[in-house]
XYZ file of C-alpha atoms in Angstrom:
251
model
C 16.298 1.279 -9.778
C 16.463 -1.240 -6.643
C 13.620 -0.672 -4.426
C 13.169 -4.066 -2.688
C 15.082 -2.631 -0.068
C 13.640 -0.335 1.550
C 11.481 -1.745 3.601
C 14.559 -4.799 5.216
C 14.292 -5.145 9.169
C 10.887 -3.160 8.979
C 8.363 -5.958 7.734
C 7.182 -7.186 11.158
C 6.231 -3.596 12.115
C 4.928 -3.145 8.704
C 2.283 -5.899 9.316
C 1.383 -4.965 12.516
C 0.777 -1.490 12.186
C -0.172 -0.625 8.265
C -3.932 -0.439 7.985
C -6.138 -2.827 5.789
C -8.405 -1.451 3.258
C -12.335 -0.326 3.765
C -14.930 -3.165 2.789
C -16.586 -0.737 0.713
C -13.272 -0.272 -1.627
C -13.409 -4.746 -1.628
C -17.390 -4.480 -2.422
C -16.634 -2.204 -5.252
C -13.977 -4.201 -6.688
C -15.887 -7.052 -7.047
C -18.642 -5.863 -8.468
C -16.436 -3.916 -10.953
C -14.695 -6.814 -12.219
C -17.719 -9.098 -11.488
C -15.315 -11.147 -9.375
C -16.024 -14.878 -8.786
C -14.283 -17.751 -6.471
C -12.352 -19.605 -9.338
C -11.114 -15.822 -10.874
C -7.169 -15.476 -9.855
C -5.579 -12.016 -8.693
C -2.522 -10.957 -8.898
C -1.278 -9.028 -6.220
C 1.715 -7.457 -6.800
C 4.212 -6.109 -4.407
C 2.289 -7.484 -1.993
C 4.525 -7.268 0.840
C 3.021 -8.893 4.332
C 0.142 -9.373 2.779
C -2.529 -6.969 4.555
C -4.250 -6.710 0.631
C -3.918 -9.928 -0.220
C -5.418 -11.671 3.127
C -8.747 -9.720 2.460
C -8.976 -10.724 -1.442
C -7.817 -14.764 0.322
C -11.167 -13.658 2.810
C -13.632 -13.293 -0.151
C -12.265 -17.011 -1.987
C -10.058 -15.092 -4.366
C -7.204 -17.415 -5.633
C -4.320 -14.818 -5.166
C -1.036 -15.046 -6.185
C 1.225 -12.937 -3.655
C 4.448 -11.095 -5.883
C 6.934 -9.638 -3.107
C 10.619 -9.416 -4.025
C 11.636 -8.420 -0.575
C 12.266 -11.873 1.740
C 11.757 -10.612 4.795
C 8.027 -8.962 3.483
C 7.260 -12.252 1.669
C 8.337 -14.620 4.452
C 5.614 -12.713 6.821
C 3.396 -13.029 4.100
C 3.685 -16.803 3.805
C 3.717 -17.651 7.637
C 0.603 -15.498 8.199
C -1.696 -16.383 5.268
C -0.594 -20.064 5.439
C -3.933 -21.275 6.137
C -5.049 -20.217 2.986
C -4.909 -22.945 0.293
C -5.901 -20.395 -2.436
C -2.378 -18.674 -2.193
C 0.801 -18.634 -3.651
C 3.425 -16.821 -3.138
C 6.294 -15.798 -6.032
C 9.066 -13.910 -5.318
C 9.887 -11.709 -8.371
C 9.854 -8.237 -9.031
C 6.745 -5.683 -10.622
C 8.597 -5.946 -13.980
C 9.106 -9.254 -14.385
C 6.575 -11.241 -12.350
C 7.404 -14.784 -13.940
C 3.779 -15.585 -14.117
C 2.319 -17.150 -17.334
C 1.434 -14.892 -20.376
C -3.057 -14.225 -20.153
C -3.347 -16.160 -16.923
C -4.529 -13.446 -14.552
C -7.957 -12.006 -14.021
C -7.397 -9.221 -12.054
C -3.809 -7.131 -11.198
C -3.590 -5.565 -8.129
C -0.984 -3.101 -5.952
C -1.423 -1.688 -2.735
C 0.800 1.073 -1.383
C 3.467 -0.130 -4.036
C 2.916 0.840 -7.547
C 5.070 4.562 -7.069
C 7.938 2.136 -6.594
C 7.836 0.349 -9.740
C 9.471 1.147 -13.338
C 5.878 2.135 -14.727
C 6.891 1.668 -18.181
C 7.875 -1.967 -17.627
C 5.322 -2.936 -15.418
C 2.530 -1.900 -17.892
C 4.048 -4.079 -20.785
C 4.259 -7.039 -17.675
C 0.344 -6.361 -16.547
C -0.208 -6.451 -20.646
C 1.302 -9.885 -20.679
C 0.071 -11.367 -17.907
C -3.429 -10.441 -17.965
C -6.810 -12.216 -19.895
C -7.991 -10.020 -22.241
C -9.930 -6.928 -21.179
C -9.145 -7.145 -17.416
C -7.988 -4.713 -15.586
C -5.410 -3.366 -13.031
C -6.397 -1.757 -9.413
C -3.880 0.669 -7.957
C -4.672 1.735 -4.444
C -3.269 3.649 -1.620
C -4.058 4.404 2.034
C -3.198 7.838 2.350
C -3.089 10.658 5.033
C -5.201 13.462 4.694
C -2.927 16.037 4.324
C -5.849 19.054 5.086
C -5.371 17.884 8.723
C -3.468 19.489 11.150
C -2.025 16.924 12.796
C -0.866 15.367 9.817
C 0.540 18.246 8.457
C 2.334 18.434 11.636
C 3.170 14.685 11.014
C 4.242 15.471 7.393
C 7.140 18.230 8.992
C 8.379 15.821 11.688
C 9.217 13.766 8.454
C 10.860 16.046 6.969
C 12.760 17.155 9.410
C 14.200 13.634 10.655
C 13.971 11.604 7.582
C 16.877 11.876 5.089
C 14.693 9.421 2.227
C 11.352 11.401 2.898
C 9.324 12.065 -0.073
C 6.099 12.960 0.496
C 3.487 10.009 1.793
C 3.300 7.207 -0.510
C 6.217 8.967 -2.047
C 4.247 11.820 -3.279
C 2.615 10.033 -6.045
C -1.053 12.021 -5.106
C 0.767 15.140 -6.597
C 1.743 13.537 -10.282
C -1.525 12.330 -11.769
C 0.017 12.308 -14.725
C 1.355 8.915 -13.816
C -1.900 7.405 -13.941
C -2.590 9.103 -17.485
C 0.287 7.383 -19.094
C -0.190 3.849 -17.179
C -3.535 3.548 -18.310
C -5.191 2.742 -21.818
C -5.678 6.173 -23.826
C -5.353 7.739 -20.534
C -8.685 5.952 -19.124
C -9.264 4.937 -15.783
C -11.749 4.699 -13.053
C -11.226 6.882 -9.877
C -13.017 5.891 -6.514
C -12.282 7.624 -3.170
C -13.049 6.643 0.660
C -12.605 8.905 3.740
C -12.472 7.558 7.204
C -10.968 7.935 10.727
C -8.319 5.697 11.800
C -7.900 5.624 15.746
C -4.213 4.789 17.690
C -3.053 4.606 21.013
C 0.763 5.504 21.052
C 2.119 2.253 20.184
C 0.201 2.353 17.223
C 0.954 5.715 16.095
C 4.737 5.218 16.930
C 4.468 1.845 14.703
C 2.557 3.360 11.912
C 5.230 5.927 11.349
C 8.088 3.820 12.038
C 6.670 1.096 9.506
C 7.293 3.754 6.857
C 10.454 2.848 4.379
C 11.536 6.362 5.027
C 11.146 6.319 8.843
C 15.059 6.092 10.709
C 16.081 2.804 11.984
C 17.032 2.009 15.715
C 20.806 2.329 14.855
C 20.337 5.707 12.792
C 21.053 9.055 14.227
C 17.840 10.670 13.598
C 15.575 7.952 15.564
C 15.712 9.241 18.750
C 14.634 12.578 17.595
C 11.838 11.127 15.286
C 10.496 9.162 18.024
C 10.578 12.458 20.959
C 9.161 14.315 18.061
C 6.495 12.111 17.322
C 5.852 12.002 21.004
C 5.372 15.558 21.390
C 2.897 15.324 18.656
C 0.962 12.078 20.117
C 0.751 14.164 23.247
C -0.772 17.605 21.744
C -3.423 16.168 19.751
C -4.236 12.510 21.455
C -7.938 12.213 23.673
C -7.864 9.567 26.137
C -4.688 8.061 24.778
C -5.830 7.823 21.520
C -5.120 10.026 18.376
C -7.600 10.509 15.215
C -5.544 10.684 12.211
C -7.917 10.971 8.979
C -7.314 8.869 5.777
C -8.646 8.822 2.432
C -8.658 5.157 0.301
C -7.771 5.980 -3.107
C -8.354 4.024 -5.973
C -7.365 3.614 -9.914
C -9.136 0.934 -11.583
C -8.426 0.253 -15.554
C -7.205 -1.240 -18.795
C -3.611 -1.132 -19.495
């Protein structure tokens, strides 16, 4: 299935609004996989590069693999002062990186996009021996009333709408079958993510589900998410809770 997609005309609002990940999550994965300067990542769908820049920040050498132009051309013109990366545009499945080559595969806020089947037998061809794959997600805490309240402006509005992170949290059996006999490390971070309107609007709107300008729905999506901004927002900011998660393993 075609996925690259769905995030065309939203990549500049994707990189300014879409979190980075918590420097306890980075601490962790370098310690896991004992993660050196010369060791090369892979980081796949990596769209505008918000994952990749902090690997680029540690000395990683990081190969960037974004099939969507408009994500990957962001990518490039914002982590160009980083001689460690590269950028390839291919797809998940078929990365054209060299066979045992990579040190470390990782996907943020893509892998529930990807043919899972195909992409294992890629990460099984283009990784060194014993080395593993890190799937992670930002992800709203859905206990929280606000974003519960988020979660049925979406699906009210938004034809495409899913679930966050297209309601991968809800299948676990996904990771089961990705993963070696089923094996894999699970890590989880909590933390409180502030945003003034503008921020909130973008964060939504950043979402490949979220209405375009030119669709019907936007206008109500946008009032909607007003409304909300407005009912739960303290001195023009609003507290929306997220949780890091993490699946680290063999393939």
């Amino acid at each position: 299935m075609e996925t690259s997609g769905n995030f065309s005309g939203k990549a500049d609002v994707y990189a300014k609004y879409r979190p980075s990940y918590p420097k306890e999550y980075i601490d962790y994965l370098f310690s896991t996989n004992h993660l050196k300067d010369d060791r090369i990542v892979a980081d796949i769908g990596s769209g505008t590069g918000i994952f990749s820049r902090q690997l680029l920040e540690r000395g990683l050498h990081v190969i960037g693999v974004e099939p969507n132009d408009e994500m990957r051309k962001v990518a490039e013109q914002s982590l160009n002062q980083y001689s460690r990366f590269s950028s390839v545009k291919a797809t998940a499945e078929n990365t054209t990186l060299k066979g045992n080559s990579i040190d470390l595969i990782t996907v943020a806020q893509a892998f529930h996009w990807f043919d899972k089947k195909a992409f294992k037998i890629e990460c099984q061809r283009i990784l060194k021996q014993k080395e593993n794959v890190a799937l992670v997600w930002n992800s709203r805490d859905l206990t929280s009333p606000v974003i519960k309240e988020n979660e049925e402006i979406c699906q009210k509005t938004c034809s495409n709408f899913k679930g966050f992170s297209g309601g991968i949290e809800e299948t676990p059996e996904v990771f089961s079958d990705f993963f070696k006999e089923g094996k894999y490390e699970f890590k989880k971070y909590s933390s409180e993510m502030l945003f003034d309107y503008e921020g909130f609007l973008g964060r939504n709107l950043s979402a490949s589900y979220a209405p375009k300008k030119d669709d019907e729905e936007y206008e109500r999506f946008v009032y909607l998410l007003t409304e909300l901004f407005e009912k739960y927002s303290k001195k023009g900011k609003i507290a929306l809770e997220n949780i890091t998660r993490s699946y680290l393993g063999n393939v």
